[in-house]
PDB file of C-alpha atoms in Angstrom:
ATOM      1  CA  MET A   1       4.393  -7.825  24.549  1.00 92.00           C
ATOM      2  CA  THR A   2       1.969  -5.034  23.673  1.00 95.00           C
ATOM      3  CA  TYR A   3      -1.809  -5.368  23.628  1.00 97.00           C
ATOM      4  CA  TYR A   4      -1.723  -5.018  19.830  1.00 97.00           C
ATOM      5  CA  HIS A   5       0.827  -7.812  19.464  1.00 96.00           C
ATOM      6  CA  GLN A   6      -1.290 -10.105  21.656  1.00 96.00           C
ATOM      7  CA  GLU A   7      -4.332  -9.355  19.516  1.00 96.00           C
ATOM      8  CA  LEU A   8      -2.387 -10.071  16.335  1.00 95.00           C
ATOM      9  CA  LEU A   9      -1.388 -13.488  17.588  1.00 94.00           C
ATOM     10  CA  ARG A  10      -4.934 -14.248  18.739  1.00 94.00           C
ATOM     11  CA  ILE A  11      -6.390 -13.279  15.353  1.00 93.00           C
ATOM     12  CA  LYS A  12      -3.691 -15.191  13.506  1.00 92.00           C
ATOM     13  CA  ASN A  13      -4.525 -18.398  15.378  1.00 90.00           C
ATOM     14  CA  HIS A  14      -8.235 -17.827  14.932  1.00 91.00           C
ATOM     15  CA  CYS A  15      -8.340 -16.846  11.245  1.00 88.00           C
ATOM     16  CA  TYR A  16      -5.207 -18.065   9.516  1.00 89.00           C
ATOM     17  CA  GLY A  17      -4.700 -21.608  10.723  1.00 84.00           C
ATOM     18  CA  ASN A  18      -5.145 -23.291   7.345  1.00 88.00           C
ATOM     19  CA  GLU A  19      -1.672 -23.109   5.837  1.00 88.00           C
ATOM     20  CA  ARG A  20      -2.606 -25.122   2.749  1.00 89.00           C
ATOM     21  CA  GLN A  21      -5.412 -22.749   1.795  1.00 90.00           C
ATOM     22  CA  LEU A  22      -3.167 -19.737   2.325  1.00 92.00           C
ATOM     23  CA  ARG A  23      -0.412 -21.153   0.135  1.00 91.00           C
ATOM     24  CA  ALA A  24      -2.961 -21.824  -2.633  1.00 91.00           C
ATOM     25  CA  VAL A  25      -4.330 -18.280  -2.724  1.00 94.00           C
ATOM     26  CA  ILE A  26      -0.900 -16.681  -2.389  1.00 94.00           C
ATOM     27  CA  LYS A  27       0.329 -18.868  -5.261  1.00 93.00           C
ATOM     28  CA  THR A  28      -2.676 -17.768  -7.314  1.00 95.00           C
ATOM     29  CA  ARG A  29      -1.967 -14.083  -6.675  1.00 95.00           C
ATOM     30  CA  HIS A  30       1.689 -14.503  -7.653  1.00 94.00           C
ATOM     31  CA  PHE A  31       0.613 -16.305 -10.828  1.00 95.00           C
ATOM     32  CA  ILE A  32      -1.645 -13.369 -11.726  1.00 96.00           C
ATOM     33  CA  ASP A  33       1.121 -10.871 -10.915  1.00 95.00           C
ATOM     34  CA  HIS A  34       3.510 -12.585 -13.309  1.00 95.00           C
ATOM     35  CA  ASN A  35       1.005 -13.378 -16.057  1.00 95.00           C
ATOM     36  CA  TYR A  36      -1.551 -10.557 -15.963  1.00 95.00           C
ATOM     37  CA  ASP A  37      -0.891  -9.748 -19.625  1.00 95.00           C
ATOM     38  CA  GLN A  38      -1.894 -13.276 -20.680  1.00 94.00           C
ATOM     39  CA  ALA A  39      -5.363 -14.733 -21.209  1.00 92.00           C
ATOM     40  CA  ILE A  40      -6.146 -15.731 -17.630  1.00 91.00           C
ATOM     41  CA  ASN A  41      -9.399 -17.269 -16.495  1.00 89.00           C
ATOM     42  CA  LEU A  42     -10.646 -19.205 -13.513  1.00 90.00           C
ATOM     43  CA  ASP A  43     -10.142 -22.569 -15.241  1.00 90.00           C
ATOM     44  CA  LEU A  44      -6.475 -21.790 -15.784  1.00 90.00           C
ATOM     45  CA  LEU A  45      -5.983 -20.584 -12.208  1.00 91.00           C
ATOM     46  CA  SER A  46      -7.709 -23.588 -10.672  1.00 89.00           C
ATOM     47  CA  GLY A  47      -5.682 -25.900 -12.948  1.00 87.00           C
ATOM     48  CA  THR A  48      -2.403 -24.512 -11.642  1.00 82.00           C
ATOM     49  CA  ASN A  49      -3.586 -25.180  -8.089  1.00 78.00           C
ATOM     50  CA  HIS A  50      -5.250 -28.546  -8.738  1.00 79.00           C
ATOM     51  CA  THR A  51      -8.399 -27.322  -7.064  1.00 84.00           C
ATOM     52  CA  SER A  52     -11.983 -26.660  -8.113  1.00 89.00           C
ATOM     53  CA  LYS A  53     -12.524 -23.221  -9.593  1.00 89.00           C
ATOM     54  CA  TYR A  54     -15.405 -22.332  -7.302  1.00 91.00           C
ATOM     55  CA  HIS A  55     -13.424 -23.373  -4.249  1.00 91.00           C
ATOM     56  CA  LEU A  56     -10.510 -21.220  -5.415  1.00 92.00           C
ATOM     57  CA  LEU A  57     -12.853 -18.316  -6.132  1.00 93.00           C
ATOM     58  CA  ARG A  58     -14.275 -18.494  -2.581  1.00 94.00           C
ATOM     59  CA  LEU A  59     -10.844 -18.816  -0.986  1.00 93.00           C
ATOM     60  CA  PHE A  60      -9.333 -15.928  -2.932  1.00 94.00           C
ATOM     61  CA  LYS A  61     -12.269 -13.692  -2.067  1.00 94.00           C
ATOM     62  CA  ARG A  62     -12.071 -14.703   1.577  1.00 92.00           C
ATOM     63  CA  TYR A  63      -8.361 -13.967   1.948  1.00 92.00           C
ATOM     64  CA  TYR A  64      -7.921 -11.010  -0.431  1.00 93.00           C
ATOM     65  CA  GLY A  65     -11.389  -9.471  -0.256  1.00 93.00           C
ATOM     66  CA  GLN A  66     -11.881  -9.587  -4.019  1.00 95.00           C
ATOM     67  CA  THR A  67     -12.280 -12.238  -6.701  1.00 95.00           C
ATOM     68  CA  PRO A  68      -9.293 -13.302  -8.838  1.00 95.00           C
ATOM     69  CA  LEU A  69     -10.868 -11.509 -11.810  1.00 94.00           C
ATOM     70  CA  GLN A  70     -11.286  -8.278  -9.838  1.00 96.00           C
ATOM     71  CA  TYR A  71      -7.665  -8.534  -8.710  1.00 96.00           C
ATOM     72  CA  LEU A  72      -6.496  -9.238 -12.268  1.00 96.00           C
ATOM     73  CA  THR A  73      -8.440  -6.276 -13.640  1.00 97.00           C
ATOM     74  CA  GLY A  74      -7.001  -3.968 -10.986  1.00 96.00           C
ATOM     75  CA  LYS A  75      -3.483  -5.150 -11.763  1.00 96.00           C
ATOM     76  CA  ARG A  76      -3.975  -4.548 -15.491  1.00 97.00           C
ATOM     77  CA  LEU A  77      -5.448  -1.088 -14.934  1.00 97.00           C
ATOM     78  CA  ILE A  78      -2.591   0.068 -12.701  1.00 95.00           C
ATOM     79  CA  ARG A  79      -0.099  -1.135 -15.307  1.00 96.00           C
ATOM     80  CA  ALA A  80      -2.155   0.532 -18.055  1.00 97.00           C
ATOM     81  CA  ARG A  81      -2.065   3.856 -16.241  1.00 95.00           C
ATOM     82  CA  TYR A  82       1.709   3.565 -15.941  1.00 94.00           C
ATOM     83  CA  LEU A  83       2.122   2.759 -19.657  1.00 96.00           C
ATOM     84  CA  LEU A  84      -0.094   5.679 -20.688  1.00 96.00           C
ATOM     85  CA  LYS A  85       2.019   7.983 -18.533  1.00 92.00           C
ATOM     86  CA  GLN A  86       5.074   6.620 -20.339  1.00 92.00           C
ATOM     87  CA  GLY A  87       3.555   7.704 -23.646  1.00 92.00           C
ATOM     88  CA  ARG A  88       2.108   4.452 -25.050  1.00 94.00           C
ATOM     89  CA  THR A  89      -0.991   4.773 -27.199  1.00 95.00           C
ATOM     90  CA  VAL A  90      -4.339   3.660 -25.816  1.00 96.00           C
ATOM     91  CA  THR A  91      -4.521   0.740 -28.236  1.00 96.00           C
ATOM     92  CA  GLU A  92      -0.990  -0.454 -27.478  1.00 96.00           C
ATOM     93  CA  THR A  93      -1.669  -0.204 -23.760  1.00 97.00           C
ATOM     94  CA  CYS A  94      -4.970  -2.039 -23.970  1.00 97.00           C
ATOM     95  CA  PHE A  95      -3.487  -5.148 -25.583  1.00 96.00           C
ATOM     96  CA  GLU A  96      -0.149  -4.983 -23.796  1.00 96.00           C
ATOM     97  CA  VAL A  97      -1.757  -5.368 -20.380  1.00 97.00           C
ATOM     98  CA  GLY A  98      -3.972  -8.231 -21.517  1.00 96.00           C
ATOM     99  CA  PHE A  99      -7.356  -6.719 -22.345  1.00 96.00           C
ATOM    100  CA  GLU A 100      -8.969  -8.075 -25.487  1.00 93.00           C
ATOM    101  CA  SER A 101     -11.358  -5.232 -26.244  1.00 94.00           C
ATOM    102  CA  LEU A 102     -10.753  -1.501 -26.407  1.00 96.00           C
ATOM    103  CA  ALA A 103     -14.332  -0.796 -25.373  1.00 95.00           C
ATOM    104  CA  SER A 104     -14.152  -2.845 -22.183  1.00 95.00           C
ATOM    105  CA  PHE A 105     -10.676  -1.457 -21.388  1.00 97.00           C
ATOM    106  CA  SER A 106     -11.954   2.081 -21.770  1.00 96.00           C
ATOM    107  CA  LEU A 107     -14.992   1.428 -19.608  1.00 96.00           C
ATOM    108  CA  LEU A 108     -13.037  -0.318 -16.838  1.00 97.00           C
ATOM    109  CA  PHE A 109     -10.364   2.406 -16.859  1.00 97.00           C
ATOM    110  CA  ARG A 110     -12.992   5.092 -16.577  1.00 96.00           C
ATOM    111  CA  ASN A 111     -14.783   3.294 -13.753  1.00 95.00           C
ATOM    112  CA  ARG A 112     -11.517   2.951 -11.852  1.00 94.00           C
ATOM    113  CA  PHE A 113      -9.862   6.326 -12.471  1.00 93.00           C
ATOM    114  CA  GLY A 114     -12.848   8.517 -13.331  1.00 93.00           C
ATOM    115  CA  VAL A 115     -11.585   9.416 -16.784  1.00 95.00           C
ATOM    116  CA  ASN A 116     -11.250   7.439 -20.024  1.00 95.00           C
ATOM    117  CA  PRO A 117      -7.755   6.360 -21.187  1.00 96.00           C
ATOM    118  CA  ALA A 118      -7.584   8.832 -24.103  1.00 95.00           C
ATOM    119  CA  LYS A 119      -8.423  11.785 -21.877  1.00 94.00           C
ATOM    120  CA  PHE A 120      -6.028  10.554 -19.190  1.00 94.00           C
ATOM    121  CA  LYS A 121      -3.219  10.345 -21.744  1.00 91.00           C
ATOM    122  CA  LYS A 122      -4.010  13.837 -22.987  1.00 89.00           C
ATOM    123  CA  GLU A 123      -3.938  15.173 -19.412  1.00 87.00           C
ATOM    124  CA  GLN A 124      -0.529  13.558 -18.811  1.00 84.00           C
ATOM    125  CA  PHE A 125       0.785  15.215 -21.952  1.00 76.00           C
ATOM    126  CA  SER A 126      -0.493  18.608 -20.746  1.00 77.00           C
ATOM    127  CA  ILE A 127       1.088  18.100 -17.325  1.00 74.00           C
ATOM    128  CA  SER A 128       4.478  17.189 -18.799  1.00 69.00           C
ATOM    129  CA  MET A 129       4.346  20.151 -21.199  1.00 67.00           C
ATOM    130  CA  GLY A 130       3.408  22.444 -18.302  1.00 63.00           C
ATOM    131  CA  SER A 131       6.269  21.250 -16.135  1.00 56.00           C
ATOM    132  CA  GLY A 132       8.632  21.648 -19.086  1.00 49.00           C
ATOM    133  CA  VAL A 133       7.688  25.317 -19.476  1.00 46.00           C
ATOM    134  CA  CYS A 134       8.214  26.042 -15.795  1.00 43.00           C
TER     135      CYS A 134
ATOM    136  CA  MET B   1     -12.930  14.062  -3.942  1.00 85.00           C
ATOM    137  CA  LYS B   2      -9.346  12.867  -3.613  1.00 86.00           C
ATOM    138  CA  ILE B   3      -7.132  11.726  -0.748  1.00 93.00           C
ATOM    139  CA  LYS B   4      -4.121  14.044  -0.876  1.00 95.00           C
ATOM    140  CA  ILE B   5      -2.950  14.364   2.722  1.00 96.00           C
ATOM    141  CA  VAL B   6      -3.015  12.082   5.749  1.00 96.00           C
ATOM    142  CA  SER B   7      -1.675  13.419   9.028  1.00 96.00           C
ATOM    143  CA  ILE B   8       0.534  11.817  11.654  1.00 97.00           C
ATOM    144  CA  PRO B   9       0.593  13.530  15.055  1.00 96.00           C
ATOM    145  CA  VAL B  10       4.160  14.208  16.163  1.00 96.00           C
ATOM    146  CA  GLN B  11       5.635  15.687  19.322  1.00 93.00           C
ATOM    147  CA  ASN B  12       8.533  17.406  17.573  1.00 95.00           C
ATOM    148  CA  GLN B  13       8.328  18.343  13.898  1.00 96.00           C
ATOM    149  CA  GLU B  14      12.058  18.702  13.305  1.00 96.00           C
ATOM    150  CA  LYS B  15      12.790  15.350  14.923  1.00 97.00           C
ATOM    151  CA  ALA B  16       9.950  13.786  12.955  1.00 97.00           C
ATOM    152  CA  LEU B  17      11.239  15.218   9.677  1.00 98.00           C
ATOM    153  CA  LYS B  18      14.627  13.703  10.400  1.00 98.00           C
ATOM    154  CA  PHE B  19      13.167  10.281  11.169  1.00 98.00           C
ATOM    155  CA  TYR B  20      10.721  10.158   8.276  1.00 98.00           C
ATOM    156  CA  THR B  21      13.309  11.296   5.716  1.00 98.00           C
ATOM    157  CA  GLU B  22      16.678  10.054   6.943  1.00 97.00           C
ATOM    158  CA  VAL B  23      15.489   6.781   8.465  1.00 98.00           C
ATOM    159  CA  LEU B  24      12.293   5.755   6.686  1.00 98.00           C
ATOM    160  CA  GLY B  25      13.429   7.304   3.401  1.00 97.00           C
ATOM    161  CA  PHE B  26      10.572   9.669   2.557  1.00 98.00           C
ATOM    162  CA  VAL B  27      11.187  13.012   0.861  1.00 98.00           C
ATOM    163  CA  LYS B  28      10.179  16.451   2.139  1.00 98.00           C
ATOM    164  CA  LYS B  29       7.524  17.968  -0.121  1.00 97.00           C
ATOM    165  CA  VAL B  30       6.077  21.075   1.554  1.00 97.00           C
ATOM    166  CA  ASP B  31       7.519  23.120   4.411  1.00 97.00           C
ATOM    167  CA  ILE B  32       5.686  26.363   5.193  1.00 96.00           C
ATOM    168  CA  PRO B  33       6.007  28.346   8.451  1.00 94.00           C
ATOM    169  CA  VAL B  34       2.599  28.723  10.132  1.00 92.00           C
ATOM    170  CA  SER B  35       2.932  30.368  13.532  1.00 87.00           C
ATOM    171  CA  GLY B  36       5.701  30.313  16.073  1.00 86.00           C
ATOM    172  CA  GLU B  37       7.710  27.172  15.484  1.00 88.00           C
ATOM    173  CA  ASN B  38       4.806  25.366  13.814  1.00 94.00           C
ATOM    174  CA  ARG B  39       5.106  24.376  10.177  1.00 95.00           C
ATOM    175  CA  TRP B  40       2.881  22.903   7.499  1.00 97.00           C
ATOM    176  CA  LEU B  41       5.289  20.059   6.904  1.00 97.00           C
ATOM    177  CA  THR B  42       4.664  17.160   4.549  1.00 98.00           C
ATOM    178  CA  VAL B  43       6.666  14.245   3.204  1.00 98.00           C
ATOM    179  CA  VAL B  44       6.002  11.842   0.338  1.00 98.00           C
ATOM    180  CA  SER B  45       7.221   8.457  -0.732  1.00 97.00           C
ATOM    181  CA  ARG B  46      10.325   8.585  -2.914  1.00 95.00           C
ATOM    182  CA  GLU B  47       8.604   6.011  -5.141  1.00 92.00           C
ATOM    183  CA  GLU B  48       5.407   8.066  -5.406  1.00 91.00           C
ATOM    184  CA  PRO B  49       6.360  11.753  -5.315  1.00 92.00           C
ATOM    185  CA  ASP B  50       2.907  12.691  -6.610  1.00 89.00           C
ATOM    186  CA  GLY B  51       1.135  10.301  -4.264  1.00 93.00           C
ATOM    187  CA  PRO B  52      -0.552  11.128  -0.933  1.00 96.00           C
ATOM    188  CA  GLU B  53       1.395  13.388   1.417  1.00 98.00           C
ATOM    189  CA  ILE B  54       2.008  12.666   5.095  1.00 98.00           C
ATOM    190  CA  LEU B  55       1.451  15.774   7.202  1.00 98.00           C
ATOM    191  CA  LEU B  56       3.715  15.762  10.260  1.00 98.00           C
ATOM    192  CA  GLU B  57       1.263  17.546  12.495  1.00 96.00           C
ATOM    193  CA  PRO B  58       2.213  18.986  15.906  1.00 94.00           C
ATOM    194  CA  ALA B  59      -1.271  18.440  17.382  1.00 90.00           C
ATOM    195  CA  PRO B  60      -0.084  16.633  20.567  1.00 85.00           C
ATOM    196  CA  ILE B  61       1.894  19.722  21.597  1.00 88.00           C
ATOM    197  CA  HIS B  62      -1.081  22.077  21.379  1.00 89.00           C
ATOM    198  CA  PHE B  63      -4.184  20.013  22.084  1.00 92.00           C
ATOM    199  CA  GLU B  64      -4.204  17.879  25.242  1.00 93.00           C
ATOM    200  CA  PRO B  65      -6.836  15.353  24.042  1.00 95.00           C
ATOM    201  CA  ALA B  66      -4.666  14.672  20.971  1.00 94.00           C
ATOM    202  CA  GLN B  67      -1.748  13.959  23.261  1.00 94.00           C
ATOM    203  CA  ALA B  68      -3.852  11.652  25.453  1.00 96.00           C
ATOM    204  CA  TYR B  69      -5.142   9.770  22.409  1.00 96.00           C
ATOM    205  CA  GLN B  70      -1.658   9.402  20.954  1.00 97.00           C
ATOM    206  CA  GLN B  71      -0.298   8.164  24.283  1.00 97.00           C
ATOM    207  CA  ALA B  72      -3.110   5.617  24.699  1.00 97.00           C
ATOM    208  CA  LEU B  73      -2.511   4.182  21.229  1.00 97.00           C
ATOM    209  CA  PHE B  74       1.218   4.081  21.819  1.00 97.00           C
ATOM    210  CA  ASP B  75       0.914   2.330  25.184  1.00 97.00           C
ATOM    211  CA  ALA B  76      -1.276  -0.356  23.597  1.00 98.00           C
ATOM    212  CA  GLY B  77       1.207  -0.752  20.743  1.00 98.00           C
ATOM    213  CA  ILE B  78      -1.505   0.117  18.205  1.00 98.00           C
ATOM    214  CA  PRO B  79      -0.123   1.527  14.960  1.00 98.00           C
ATOM    215  CA  CYS B  80      -1.118   5.059  14.122  1.00 95.00           C
ATOM    216  CA  ARG B  81      -0.600   4.556  10.348  1.00 96.00           C
ATOM    217  CA  GLN B  82       0.711   1.882   8.035  1.00 97.00           C
ATOM    218  CA  PHE B  83       2.953   1.889   4.978  1.00 97.00           C
ATOM    219  CA  SER B  84       3.366  -0.697   2.233  1.00 97.00           C
ATOM    220  CA  VAL B  85       6.709  -2.244   1.402  1.00 97.00           C
ATOM    221  CA  ASP B  86       7.763  -4.689  -1.311  1.00 95.00           C
ATOM    222  CA  ASP B  87      10.077  -6.755   0.891  1.00 97.00           C
ATOM    223  CA  LEU B  88       9.441  -6.552   4.612  1.00 98.00           C
ATOM    224  CA  GLU B  89      12.422  -8.670   5.697  1.00 98.00           C
ATOM    225  CA  GLU B  90      14.787  -6.456   3.731  1.00 98.00           C
ATOM    226  CA  GLU B  91      13.241  -3.284   5.164  1.00 98.00           C
ATOM    227  CA  TYR B  92      13.302  -4.754   8.679  1.00 98.00           C
ATOM    228  CA  GLU B  93      17.023  -5.530   8.382  1.00 98.00           C
ATOM    229  CA  ARG B  94      17.757  -2.076   6.967  1.00 98.00           C
ATOM    230  CA  LEU B  95      15.843  -0.243   9.701  1.00 98.00           C
ATOM    231  CA  GLN B  96      17.188  -2.403  12.502  1.00 97.00           C
ATOM    232  CA  ALA B  97      20.704  -1.555  11.357  1.00 98.00           C
ATOM    233  CA  LEU B  98      19.737   2.118  11.712  1.00 97.00           C
ATOM    234  CA  GLY B  99      18.669   1.515  15.315  1.00 97.00           C
ATOM    235  CA  VAL B 100      14.895   1.473  14.805  1.00 98.00           C
ATOM    236  CA  GLU B 101      12.947  -0.346  17.531  1.00 98.00           C
ATOM    237  CA  PHE B 102      10.299  -2.889  16.536  1.00 98.00           C
ATOM    238  CA  SER B 103       7.485  -3.908  18.880  1.00 97.00           C
ATOM    239  CA  VAL B 104       6.361  -6.567  16.371  1.00 98.00           C
ATOM    240  CA  LYS B 105       8.991  -8.335  14.280  1.00 97.00           C
ATOM    241  CA  PRO B 106       8.034  -9.529  10.768  1.00 98.00           C
ATOM    242  CA  THR B 107       5.018 -11.777  11.252  1.00 96.00           C
ATOM    243  CA  GLU B 108       2.839 -13.508   8.669  1.00 94.00           C
ATOM    244  CA  MET B 109      -0.863 -12.721   9.050  1.00 94.00           C
ATOM    245  CA  GLY B 110      -2.695 -14.648   6.364  1.00 92.00           C
ATOM    246  CA  THR B 111      -1.924 -13.064   3.018  1.00 93.00           C
ATOM    247  CA  VAL B 112       0.222 -10.267   4.438  1.00 95.00           C
ATOM    248  CA  LYS B 113       3.396  -9.984   6.462  1.00 97.00           C
ATOM    249  CA  ILE B 114       3.552  -7.152   8.992  1.00 97.00           C
ATOM    250  CA  ALA B 115       5.948  -5.503  11.439  1.00 98.00           C
ATOM    251  CA  VAL B 116       5.478  -2.570  13.823  1.00 98.00           C
ATOM    252  CA  LEU B 117       8.103   0.064  14.583  1.00 98.00           C
ATOM    253  CA  ASN B 118       8.502   3.027  16.912  1.00 98.00           C
ATOM    254  CA  ASP B 119       8.780   6.328  14.987  1.00 97.00           C
ATOM    255  CA  THR B 120      10.395   8.047  18.042  1.00 96.00           C
ATOM    256  CA  CYS B 121       7.779  10.820  17.762  1.00 95.00           C
ATOM    257  CA  GLY B 122       5.065   9.183  19.848  1.00 96.00           C
ATOM    258  CA  ASN B 123       3.693   6.644  17.358  1.00 97.00           C
ATOM    259  CA  HIS B 124       3.847   3.060  16.282  1.00 98.00           C
ATOM    260  CA  ILE B 125       3.914   2.569  12.511  1.00 98.00           C
ATOM    261  CA  GLN B 126       3.009  -0.685  10.786  1.00 98.00           C
ATOM    262  CA  LEU B 127       4.829  -1.908   7.694  1.00 98.00           C
ATOM    263  CA  VAL B 128       2.922  -4.308   5.455  1.00 98.00           C
ATOM    264  CA  GLN B 129       3.961  -6.567   2.621  1.00 97.00           C
ATOM    265  CA  MET B 130       1.295  -8.329   0.614  1.00 94.00           C
ATOM    266  CA  LEU B 131       2.237 -11.988   0.134  1.00 94.00           C
TER     267      LEU B 131
END
């Protein structure tokens, strides 16, 4: 067994001994993955796990390094980028991935990708036209 | 500032190209002769052809400290780089059938499952699936 393998097993025993907690956060992430386009909030997530919302918030952050809301937003934004590349309008994309406000969608998209959704879509169009010419 | 290229030190570029494309399944993106037998050689993920490129860099052949560092990491079983997969068990089975050696079989580590393989070019590579 390599040094790295030994260290993995040591860390696993030290940090990941609570199977019940792990199952709860993994279940929460899967729920978000399959329902990111729905109206998800902490109350809903904690209800599906029969646990307190603040406890779930702490656990999710501890195991995934971000809050459920941060994870949900990231998931929606990655999907939004894909849909814009596929040619969807900004408005269609915004609501299809679960955001309720165009303004907040635009702001979050810009913070994440450095460009607002309309400009991103325009750039994708230019790229596809450019590759078509060549 | 963007992350476009990440390098992996390899002892033989041609052998590395074969392993990273034919075994791991990446696709060659750039192949430019540099000097002698050295090439600027990159591969990308088939799923993300416009994503970051892996530069198969022949540093261990030309720079002794790079070789020593690579060897030390390898001897300790420490992965040089890691790649994400959707289904680690499936990938493990596929690669094992192709004769790939694993120093760590699929193992759950909290919210991820990981495995470590030998790239036959002087490195261990970690595969990760988020659970």
